[in-house]
mmCIF file of C-alpha atoms and ligand atoms in Angstrom:
data_model
loop_
_atom_site.group_PDB
_atom_site.id
_atom_site.type_symbol
_atom_site.label_atom_id
_atom_site.label_comp_id
_atom_site.label_asym_id
_atom_site.label_seq_id
_atom_site.Cartn_x
_atom_site.Cartn_y
_atom_site.Cartn_z
ATOM 1 C CA UNK I 1 0.085 0.143 -0.014
ATOM 2 C CA UNK I 2 1.446 3.506 -0.973
ATOM 3 C CA UNK I 3 0.004 6.822 -0.893
ATOM 4 C CA UNK I 4 0.763 10.125 -2.595
ATOM 5 C CA UNK I 5 -0.706 13.513 -1.909
ATOM 6 C CA UNK I 6 -0.542 16.365 -4.431
ATOM 7 C CA UNK I 7 -1.035 19.704 -2.886
ATOM 8 C CA UNK I 8 -2.464 22.329 -5.518
ATOM 9 C CA UNK I 9 -5.109 21.018 -7.971
ATOM 10 C CA UNK I 10 -4.160 23.385 -10.688
ATOM 11 C CA UNK I 11 -2.630 22.702 -14.030
ATOM 12 C CA UNK I 12 0.578 21.032 -12.598
ATOM 13 C CA UNK I 13 -0.987 19.311 -9.788
ATOM 14 C CA UNK I 14 -3.803 17.816 -11.739
ATOM 15 C CA UNK I 15 -1.873 16.793 -14.468
ATOM 16 C CA UNK I 16 0.632 15.067 -12.139
ATOM 17 C CA UNK I 17 -2.096 13.218 -10.314
ATOM 18 C CA UNK I 18 -3.430 12.171 -13.884
ATOM 19 C CA UNK I 19 -0.015 10.973 -14.872
ATOM 20 C CA UNK I 20 0.512 8.856 -11.618
ATOM 21 C CA UNK I 21 -2.873 7.175 -12.078
ATOM 22 C CA UNK I 22 -1.913 6.166 -15.593
ATOM 23 C CA UNK I 23 1.602 4.816 -14.397
ATOM 24 C CA UNK I 24 -0.065 2.582 -11.904
ATOM 25 C CA UNK I 25 2.423 2.322 -9.280
ATOM 26 C CA UNK I 26 0.437 3.659 -6.241
ATOM 27 C CA UNK I 27 -2.822 2.600 -4.543
ATOM 28 C CA UNK I 28 -4.103 5.954 -3.256
ATOM 29 C CA UNK I 29 -3.718 9.362 -4.374
ATOM 30 C CA UNK I 30 -5.071 12.616 -2.713
ATOM 31 C CA UNK I 31 -5.384 15.771 -4.287
ATOM 32 C CA UNK I 32 -5.855 19.124 -2.230
ATOM 33 C CA UNK I 33 -6.514 22.550 -3.169
ATOM 34 C CA UNK I 34 -7.916 25.601 -1.231
ATOM 35 C CA UNK I 35 -10.439 26.387 -3.924
ATOM 36 C CA UNK I 36 -13.635 25.045 -2.978
ATOM 37 C CA UNK I 37 -14.848 21.864 -4.888
ATOM 38 C CA UNK I 38 -11.803 22.107 -7.533
ATOM 39 C CA UNK I 39 -9.795 19.202 -6.158
ATOM 40 C CA UNK I 40 -12.941 17.184 -5.555
ATOM 41 C CA UNK I 41 -14.310 17.798 -9.073
ATOM 42 C CA UNK I 42 -10.869 16.979 -10.769
ATOM 43 C CA UNK I 43 -10.518 13.906 -8.754
ATOM 44 C CA UNK I 44 -13.934 12.667 -9.407
ATOM 45 C CA UNK I 45 -13.483 13.411 -13.152
ATOM 46 C CA UNK I 46 -10.154 11.364 -13.031
ATOM 47 C CA UNK I 47 -11.836 8.618 -11.310
ATOM 48 C CA UNK I 48 -14.287 8.290 -14.200
ATOM 49 C CA UNK I 49 -11.494 7.286 -16.531
ATOM 50 C CA UNK I 50 -10.397 4.349 -14.230
ATOM 51 C CA UNK I 51 -12.425 1.792 -16.257
ATOM 52 C CA UNK I 52 -11.240 3.584 -19.657
ATOM 53 C CA UNK I 53 -7.601 3.360 -18.632
ATOM 54 C CA UNK I 54 -7.862 0.314 -16.437
ATOM 55 C CA UNK I 55 -6.084 1.618 -13.382
ATOM 56 C CA UNK I 56 -7.083 0.734 -9.890
ATOM 57 C CA UNK I 57 -5.476 3.666 -7.954
ATOM 58 C CA UNK I 58 -8.135 5.444 -5.604
ATOM 59 C CA UNK I 59 -8.069 9.347 -6.159
ATOM 60 C CA UNK I 60 -9.810 11.641 -3.746
ATOM 61 C CA UNK I 61 -10.100 15.394 -4.149
ATOM 62 C CA UNK I 62 -10.505 17.696 -1.011
ATOM 63 C CA UNK I 63 -10.817 21.240 -0.074
ATOM 64 C CA UNK I 64 -8.017 22.273 2.416
ATOM 65 C CA UNK I 65 -8.629 19.216 4.461
ATOM 66 C CA UNK I 66 -5.208 17.730 5.362
ATOM 67 C CA UNK I 67 -6.519 14.896 7.413
ATOM 68 C CA UNK I 68 -7.220 13.162 3.972
ATOM 69 C CA UNK I 69 -3.401 13.320 3.210
ATOM 70 C CA UNK I 70 -2.561 11.453 6.673
ATOM 71 C CA UNK I 71 0.156 8.776 6.183
ATOM 72 C CA UNK I 72 1.145 9.939 2.811
ATOM 73 C CA UNK I 73 4.788 8.416 1.606
ATOM 74 C CA UNK I 74 5.326 11.216 -0.842
ATOM 75 C CA UNK I 75 3.730 14.616 -0.945
ATOM 76 C CA UNK I 76 4.037 16.701 -4.107
ATOM 77 C CA UNK I 77 3.914 20.688 -3.639
ATOM 78 C CA UNK I 78 2.545 22.360 -6.680
ATOM 79 C CA UNK I 79 0.384 24.991 -4.699
ATOM 80 C CA UNK I 80 1.563 28.677 -5.783
ATOM 81 C CA UNK I 81 1.318 31.223 -8.296
ATOM 82 C CA UNK I 82 2.613 30.328 -11.847
ATOM 83 C CA UNK I 83 4.432 32.733 -13.955
ATOM 84 C CA UNK I 84 2.925 35.026 -16.605
ATOM 85 C CA UNK I 85 4.579 35.868 -20.010
ATOM 86 C CA UNK I 86 7.598 38.115 -19.280
ATOM 87 C CA UNK I 87 8.109 37.022 -15.600
ATOM 88 C CA UNK I 88 11.106 35.063 -14.433
ATOM 89 C CA UNK I 89 10.483 32.217 -12.023
ATOM 90 C CA UNK I 90 12.219 34.256 -9.412
ATOM 91 C CA UNK I 91 9.795 36.917 -9.379
ATOM 92 C CA UNK I 92 7.248 34.418 -7.801
ATOM 93 C CA UNK I 93 9.038 34.272 -4.538
ATOM 94 C CA UNK I 94 7.287 36.478 -2.091
ATOM 95 C CA UNK I 95 3.735 34.947 -2.670
ATOM 96 C CA UNK I 96 4.804 31.280 -3.155
ATOM 97 C CA UNK I 97 7.097 31.380 -0.152
ATOM 98 C CA UNK I 98 4.068 32.232 2.224
ATOM 99 C CA UNK I 99 1.973 29.332 0.684
ATOM 100 C CA UNK I 100 4.853 26.742 0.752
ATOM 101 C CA UNK I 101 5.549 27.513 4.387
ATOM 102 C CA UNK I 102 1.855 26.915 5.459
ATOM 103 C CA UNK I 103 1.563 23.990 3.120
ATOM 104 C CA UNK I 104 4.550 22.151 4.516
ATOM 105 C CA UNK I 105 3.487 22.779 8.127
ATOM 106 C CA UNK I 106 0.162 21.281 7.540
ATOM 107 C CA UNK I 107 1.523 18.391 5.325
ATOM 108 C CA UNK I 108 4.057 17.246 8.112
ATOM 109 C CA UNK I 109 1.342 17.472 10.933
ATOM 110 C CA UNK I 110 -0.266 14.536 9.177
ATOM 111 C CA UNK I 111 2.378 12.762 7.263
ATOM 112 C CA UNK I 112 5.594 13.274 9.577
ATOM 113 C CA UNK I 113 7.606 10.561 7.722
ATOM 114 C CA UNK I 114 6.560 11.780 4.115
ATOM 115 C CA UNK I 115 9.177 12.595 1.337
ATOM 116 C CA UNK I 116 8.653 15.998 -0.070
ATOM 117 C CA UNK I 117 8.786 16.983 -3.675
ATOM 118 C CA UNK I 118 8.872 20.711 -4.494
ATOM 119 C CA UNK I 119 7.554 21.983 -7.835
ATOM 120 C CA UNK I 120 6.308 25.438 -6.780
ATOM 121 C CA UNK I 121 8.528 28.291 -8.226
ATOM 122 C CA UNK I 122 11.310 29.569 -7.874
ATOM 123 C CA UNK I 123 11.733 25.983 -7.110
ATOM 124 C CA UNK I 124 15.450 25.924 -5.977
ATOM 125 C CA UNK I 125 14.632 28.429 -3.546
ATOM 126 C CA UNK I 126 11.386 27.082 -2.382
ATOM 127 C CA UNK I 127 13.193 23.771 -1.829
ATOM 128 C CA UNK I 128 16.027 25.685 0.110
ATOM 129 C CA UNK I 129 13.082 27.340 2.307
ATOM 130 C CA UNK I 130 11.618 24.188 3.140
ATOM 131 C CA UNK I 131 15.029 22.896 4.306
ATOM 132 C CA UNK I 132 15.397 25.687 6.656
ATOM 133 C CA UNK I 133 11.989 25.824 8.060
ATOM 134 C CA UNK I 134 11.006 22.145 8.151
ATOM 135 C CA UNK I 135 14.446 21.056 9.419
ATOM 136 C CA UNK I 136 13.797 17.621 7.724
ATOM 137 C CA UNK I 137 16.772 15.605 6.813
ATOM 138 C CA UNK I 138 18.126 16.561 3.528
ATOM 139 C CA UNK I 139 17.180 13.110 1.865
ATOM 140 C CA UNK I 140 13.690 13.790 2.115
ATOM 141 C CA UNK I 141 13.350 17.190 0.277
ATOM 142 C CA UNK I 142 13.723 17.040 -3.453
ATOM 143 C CA UNK I 143 12.957 19.687 -5.902
ATOM 144 C CA UNK I 144 11.698 18.883 -9.337
ATOM 145 C CA UNK I 145 13.576 20.712 -11.895
ATOM 146 C CA UNK I 146 16.231 18.844 -13.654
ATOM 147 C CA UNK I 147 14.157 16.027 -14.642
ATOM 148 C CA UNK I 148 11.773 18.664 -16.586
ATOM 149 C CA UNK I 149 14.767 20.502 -18.073
ATOM 150 C CA UNK I 150 16.356 17.235 -19.170
ATOM 151 C CA UNK I 151 13.011 16.149 -20.734
ATOM 152 C CA UNK I 152 12.891 19.540 -22.555
ATOM 153 C CA UNK I 153 16.744 19.066 -23.432
ATOM 154 C CA UNK I 154 15.958 15.520 -25.054
ATOM 155 C CA UNK I 155 12.897 16.846 -26.921
ATOM 156 C CA UNK I 156 15.227 19.646 -28.700
ATOM 157 C CA UNK I 157 17.968 17.007 -29.200
ATOM 158 C CA UNK I 158 15.742 14.473 -30.753
ATOM 159 C CA UNK I 159 14.403 17.093 -33.239
ATOM 160 C CA UNK I 160 17.794 18.263 -34.071
ATOM 161 C CA UNK I 161 19.081 14.687 -34.602
ATOM 162 C CA UNK I 162 15.555 13.547 -36.107
ATOM 163 C CA UNK I 163 15.585 10.433 -33.735
ATOM 164 C CA UNK I 164 13.180 9.317 -31.076
ATOM 165 C CA UNK I 165 13.340 11.140 -27.798
ATOM 166 C CA UNK I 166 13.229 7.966 -25.889
ATOM 167 C CA UNK I 167 16.729 7.038 -27.709
ATOM 168 C CA UNK I 168 18.586 10.209 -26.419
ATOM 169 C CA UNK I 169 19.951 10.475 -22.968
ATOM 170 C CA UNK I 170 21.367 13.509 -21.294
ATOM 171 C CA UNK I 171 20.987 15.773 -18.171
ATOM 172 C CA UNK I 172 20.478 19.349 -17.255
ATOM 173 C CA UNK I 173 22.191 20.501 -13.980
ATOM 174 C CA UNK I 174 22.385 23.982 -12.040
ATOM 175 C CA UNK I 175 19.468 25.964 -11.018
ATOM 176 C CA UNK I 176 16.292 25.787 -12.635
ATOM 177 C CA UNK I 177 16.158 29.188 -14.103
ATOM 178 C CA UNK I 178 16.473 30.398 -17.730
ATOM 179 C CA UNK I 179 20.012 31.742 -17.174
ATOM 180 C CA UNK I 180 20.900 29.249 -14.482
ATOM 181 C CA UNK I 181 20.401 25.891 -15.922
ATOM 182 C CA UNK I 182 23.229 23.954 -17.521
ATOM 183 C CA UNK I 183 22.348 21.331 -20.353
ATOM 184 C CA UNK I 184 25.343 18.999 -20.369
ATOM 185 C CA UNK I 185 26.026 18.654 -24.005
ATOM 186 C CA UNK I 186 29.208 16.692 -23.425
ATOM 187 C CA UNK I 187 27.522 14.038 -21.385
ATOM 188 C CA UNK I 188 24.475 13.629 -23.883
ATOM 189 C CA UNK I 189 24.361 10.671 -26.322
ATOM 190 C CA UNK I 190 22.171 8.928 -28.821
ATOM 191 C CA UNK I 191 22.471 5.201 -28.383
ATOM 192 C CA UNK I 192 25.728 5.603 -26.781
ATOM 193 C CA UNK I 193 27.277 8.084 -29.471
ATOM 194 C CA UNK I 194 28.254 11.532 -27.923
ATOM 195 C CA UNK I 195 25.897 14.027 -29.283
ATOM 196 C CA UNK I 196 28.850 16.207 -30.049
ATOM 197 C CA UNK I 197 29.853 13.914 -32.662
ATOM 198 C CA UNK I 198 26.552 14.051 -34.401
ATOM 199 C CA UNK I 199 25.671 17.645 -34.361
ATOM 200 C CA UNK I 200 27.778 20.858 -35.272
ATOM 201 C CA UNK I 201 28.602 23.310 -32.671
ATOM 202 C CA UNK I 202 25.948 25.647 -33.929
ATOM 203 C CA UNK I 203 23.319 23.036 -33.846
ATOM 204 C CA UNK I 204 24.198 21.654 -30.532
ATOM 205 C CA UNK I 205 24.454 25.377 -28.951
ATOM 206 C CA UNK I 206 21.134 26.071 -30.408
ATOM 207 C CA UNK I 207 19.576 22.962 -28.608
ATOM 208 C CA UNK I 208 21.097 24.149 -25.337
ATOM 209 C CA UNK I 209 19.714 27.796 -25.648
ATOM 210 C CA UNK I 210 16.381 26.560 -26.648
ATOM 211 C CA UNK I 211 16.438 24.114 -23.747
ATOM 212 C CA UNK I 212 17.163 27.058 -21.410
ATOM 213 C CA UNK I 213 14.223 29.112 -22.376
ATOM 214 C CA UNK I 214 11.875 25.942 -22.909
ATOM 215 C CA UNK I 215 9.688 27.049 -19.914
ATOM 216 C CA UNK I 216 9.516 30.747 -21.053
ATOM 217 C CA UNK I 217 8.681 29.858 -24.706
ATOM 218 C CA UNK I 218 5.622 27.821 -23.361
ATOM 219 C CA UNK I 219 4.630 30.654 -21.063
ATOM 220 C CA UNK I 220 4.550 33.078 -24.110
ATOM 221 C CA UNK I 221 2.403 30.592 -25.989
ATOM 222 C CA UNK I 222 -0.026 29.771 -23.254
ATOM 223 C CA UNK I 223 -0.144 32.929 -21.201
ATOM 224 C CA UNK I 224 0.751 30.877 -18.302
ATOM 225 C CA UNK I 225 3.373 28.423 -17.294
ATOM 226 C CA UNK I 226 3.253 24.899 -18.874
ATOM 227 C CA UNK I 227 1.806 21.660 -17.172
ATOM 228 C CA UNK I 228 2.066 18.526 -19.253
ATOM 229 C CA UNK I 229 5.837 18.164 -18.671
ATOM 230 C CA UNK I 230 6.135 19.436 -15.305
ATOM 231 C CA UNK I 231 3.311 17.156 -14.152
ATOM 232 C CA UNK I 232 4.706 14.081 -15.780
ATOM 233 C CA UNK I 233 8.277 14.977 -14.495
ATOM 234 C CA UNK I 234 6.790 15.102 -10.988
ATOM 235 C CA UNK I 235 5.137 11.687 -11.488
ATOM 236 C CA UNK I 236 8.334 10.035 -12.736
ATOM 237 C CA UNK I 237 10.160 11.497 -9.660
ATOM 238 C CA UNK I 238 7.555 10.109 -7.281
ATOM 239 C CA UNK I 239 7.559 6.650 -9.012
ATOM 240 C CA UNK I 240 11.518 6.446 -8.588
ATOM 241 C CA UNK I 241 11.024 7.022 -4.813
ATOM 242 C CA UNK I 242 7.870 4.621 -4.201
ATOM 243 C CA UNK I 243 9.249 1.921 -6.341
ATOM 244 C CA UNK I 244 12.780 2.076 -4.807
ATOM 245 C CA UNK I 245 14.229 2.318 -8.368
ATOM 246 C CA UNK I 246 17.623 3.602 -7.356
ATOM 247 C CA UNK I 247 17.768 5.636 -10.661
ATOM 248 C CA UNK I 248 19.916 8.382 -11.243
ATOM 249 C CA UNK I 249 17.940 11.738 -12.156
ATOM 250 C CA UNK I 250 18.868 15.183 -11.816
ATOM 251 C CA UNK I 251 17.065 16.823 -9.136
ATOM 252 C CA UNK I 252 17.420 19.918 -6.745
ATOM 253 C CA UNK I 253 19.251 18.567 -3.770
ATOM 254 C CA UNK I 254 20.781 19.997 -0.583
ATOM 255 C CA UNK I 255 24.468 20.141 -0.938
ATOM 256 C CA UNK I 256 26.922 19.823 1.854
ATOM 257 C CA UNK I 257 30.264 20.050 0.331
ATOM 258 C CA UNK I 258 29.513 18.297 -3.091
ATOM 259 C CA UNK I 259 30.414 20.125 -6.248
ATOM 260 C CA UNK I 260 32.188 22.449 -3.907
ATOM 261 C CA UNK I 261 28.863 23.959 -2.671
ATOM 262 C CA UNK I 262 27.384 24.268 0.876
ATOM 263 C CA UNK I 263 24.114 25.221 2.117
ATOM 264 C CA UNK I 264 22.281 25.460 -1.068
ATOM 265 C CA UNK I 265 19.772 23.522 -3.086
ATOM 266 C CA UNK I 266 20.490 23.105 -6.548
ATOM 267 C CA UNK I 267 20.148 20.592 -9.435
ATOM 268 C CA UNK I 268 22.719 17.761 -9.397
ATOM 269 C CA UNK I 269 22.441 13.902 -10.247
ATOM 270 C CA UNK I 270 21.054 11.948 -7.475
ATOM 271 C CA UNK I 271 20.232 8.234 -6.843
ATOM 272 C CA UNK I 272 16.384 8.237 -6.007
ATOM 273 C CA UNK I 273 15.014 5.481 -3.940
ATOM 274 C CA UNK I 274 12.620 4.749 -0.924
ATOM 275 C CA UNK I 275 14.663 7.223 1.287
ATOM 276 C CA UNK I 276 14.357 10.026 -1.311
ATOM 277 C CA UNK I 277 17.744 11.251 -2.291
ATOM 278 C CA UNK I 278 19.978 8.281 -1.415
ATOM 279 C CA UNK I 279 23.286 9.761 -2.972
ATOM 280 C CA UNK I 280 24.476 12.847 -4.832
ATOM 281 C CA UNK I 281 26.598 11.653 -7.942
ATOM 282 C CA UNK I 282 29.350 13.758 -8.500
ATOM 283 C CA UNK I 283 30.261 14.112 -12.258
ATOM 284 C CA UNK I 284 33.715 14.764 -13.488
ATOM 285 C CA UNK I 285 32.887 18.251 -14.914
ATOM 286 C CA UNK I 286 35.403 20.016 -16.901
ATOM 287 C CA UNK I 287 36.717 23.585 -16.258
ATOM 288 C CA UNK I 288 34.071 25.267 -18.225
ATOM 289 C CA UNK I 289 31.392 23.241 -16.793
ATOM 290 C CA UNK I 290 32.631 23.968 -13.196
ATOM 291 C CA UNK I 291 32.626 27.704 -14.007
ATOM 292 C CA UNK I 292 29.121 27.470 -15.124
ATOM 293 C CA UNK I 293 27.941 25.654 -12.207
ATOM 294 C CA UNK I 294 29.544 28.192 -9.905
ATOM 295 C CA UNK I 295 27.814 30.891 -11.734
ATOM 296 C CA UNK I 296 24.633 29.066 -11.513
ATOM 297 C CA UNK I 297 24.963 28.538 -7.714
ATOM 298 C CA UNK I 298 25.867 32.227 -7.294
ATOM 299 C CA UNK I 299 22.551 33.136 -9.069
ATOM 300 C CA UNK I 300 20.533 30.576 -6.820
ATOM 301 C CA UNK I 301 22.140 32.135 -3.722
ATOM 302 C CA UNK I 302 21.160 35.538 -4.807
ATOM 303 C CA UNK I 303 17.430 34.513 -5.008
ATOM 304 C CA UNK I 304 17.662 32.521 -1.699
ATOM 305 C CA UNK I 305 19.016 35.871 -0.022
ATOM 306 C CA UNK I 306 15.583 37.509 -0.755
ATOM 307 C CA UNK I 307 14.240 34.774 1.890
ATOM 308 C CA UNK I 308 16.563 36.497 4.245
ATOM 309 C CA UNK I 309 15.710 39.933 3.251
ATOM 310 C CA UNK I 310 12.103 39.253 3.781
ATOM 311 C CA UNK I 311 12.967 37.587 7.165
ATOM 312 C CA UNK I 312 11.396 34.185 6.015
ATOM 313 C CA UNK I 313 14.253 32.261 7.272
HETATM 314 N N1 APR N 401 -2.945 25.481 -0.569
HETATM 315 C C1 APR N 401 -3.507 24.657 -1.456
HETATM 316 N N2 APR N 401 -3.621 25.165 -2.693
HETATM 317 C C2 APR N 401 -3.317 26.368 -2.897
HETATM 318 C C3 APR N 401 -2.702 27.150 -2.077
HETATM 319 C C4 APR N 401 -2.765 26.836 -0.688
HETATM 320 N N3 APR N 401 -2.246 27.572 0.453
HETATM 321 N N4 APR N 401 -2.470 28.332 -2.548
HETATM 322 C C5 APR N 401 -2.827 28.209 -4.028
HETATM 323 N N5 APR N 401 -3.282 26.960 -4.157
HETATM 324 C C6 APR N 401 -3.656 26.361 -5.355
HETATM 325 C C7 APR N 401 -4.547 27.192 -6.263
HETATM 326 O O1 APR N 401 -5.902 27.381 -5.763
HETATM 327 C C8 APR N 401 -4.384 26.605 -7.717
HETATM 328 O O2 APR N 401 -5.441 25.726 -7.856
HETATM 329 O O3 APR N 401 -2.608 26.051 -6.221
HETATM 330 C C9 APR N 401 -3.221 25.957 -7.534
HETATM 331 C C10 APR N 401 -1.967 26.311 -8.681
HETATM 332 O O4 APR N 401 -2.310 26.124 -9.985
HETATM 333 P P1 APR N 401 -2.341 27.012 -11.000
HETATM 334 O O5 APR N 401 -2.704 28.433 -10.834
HETATM 335 O O6 APR N 401 -2.972 26.243 -12.213
HETATM 336 O O7 APR N 401 -0.740 26.771 -11.170
HETATM 337 P P2 APR N 401 0.069 25.766 -12.002
HETATM 338 O O8 APR N 401 0.276 25.977 -13.413
HETATM 339 O O9 APR N 401 -0.371 24.460 -11.591
HETATM 340 O O10 APR N 401 1.565 26.155 -11.414
HETATM 341 C C11 APR N 401 1.783 25.704 -10.105
HETATM 342 O O11 APR N 401 4.179 24.846 -10.124
HETATM 343 O O12 APR N 401 5.385 24.979 -12.168
HETATM 344 C C12 APR N 401 5.123 25.488 -10.976
HETATM 345 O O13 APR N 401 5.651 27.953 -11.541
HETATM 346 C C13 APR N 401 4.527 27.109 -11.447
HETATM 347 O O14 APR N 401 4.618 27.709 -9.079
HETATM 348 C C14 APR N 401 3.795 27.269 -10.020
HETATM 349 C C15 APR N 401 3.276 26.055 -9.623
#
């Protein structure tokens, strides 16, 4: 028996619940929102697809009733304001920090052993805030950013190479921001062949640049931030934990000396299993990649400092 709760029944939260149900790895799913009736309605709508898709997960929707989340193994936090065209993820900090703090407090009252997955933006800073306020061990708070950014990276790479996205592998590390993420072209491959052998420099750099503004491109088109890929990425992350997969995925993790960084949450490859982040994997970065990582960490710290300025930590 396993249970996942998703806080926030908006675009990302509802898509995430839907993806988890379709992936059939959990027995109970709870969707919670503050807006009266929204989570109940979406949960009921999804339950009416159970026969069509042949899943047996029970999905319950509730309005702000945290007792329904009792005993969750994993809680995914999507409650927060999404960005609008022209906004950066960092600009959401004030309003989302207040929401995240109250949500985390309520979640932990009912599921003190849960592993928390943070999706609300600015995600690296919301993950850091939760580390500071909840005082949970570092393995139990994971930010979802790198899996999404990497999936966008694979999407653009597969287009450039004209091959299926499922046959390309690669990772994005660093902060989950348009200027802070680092698509690692040197580590990316198609069927084991380095993509740097298959694409010329200009094409490879375009893939990296498109990846970095992947979210902003969608925000411009949709008038709000994206949800299919963010919801699916949250589901894949939750599955790795519930199924104790021990998969290596790039996630936002608290660093305590790894990659030469301390007291920061930022995207790095980690081993994911039933204990959450079971290990931080240290890649052998070259000097250029190390420099990009340091710059990225400095930018994430700058946003984290707003938490100090606002006396939130
Ligand atoms: N408790 C529970 N739910 C809340 C709370 C709260 N305190 N505050 C807001 N919500 C809910 C809203 O009522 C809304 O239904 O969170 C939901 C957010 O949904 P959307 O506005 O559709 O936003 P979405 O696109 O899902 O993005 C959510 O994920 O990717 C990030 O940047 C994005 O921070 C944003 C978050």
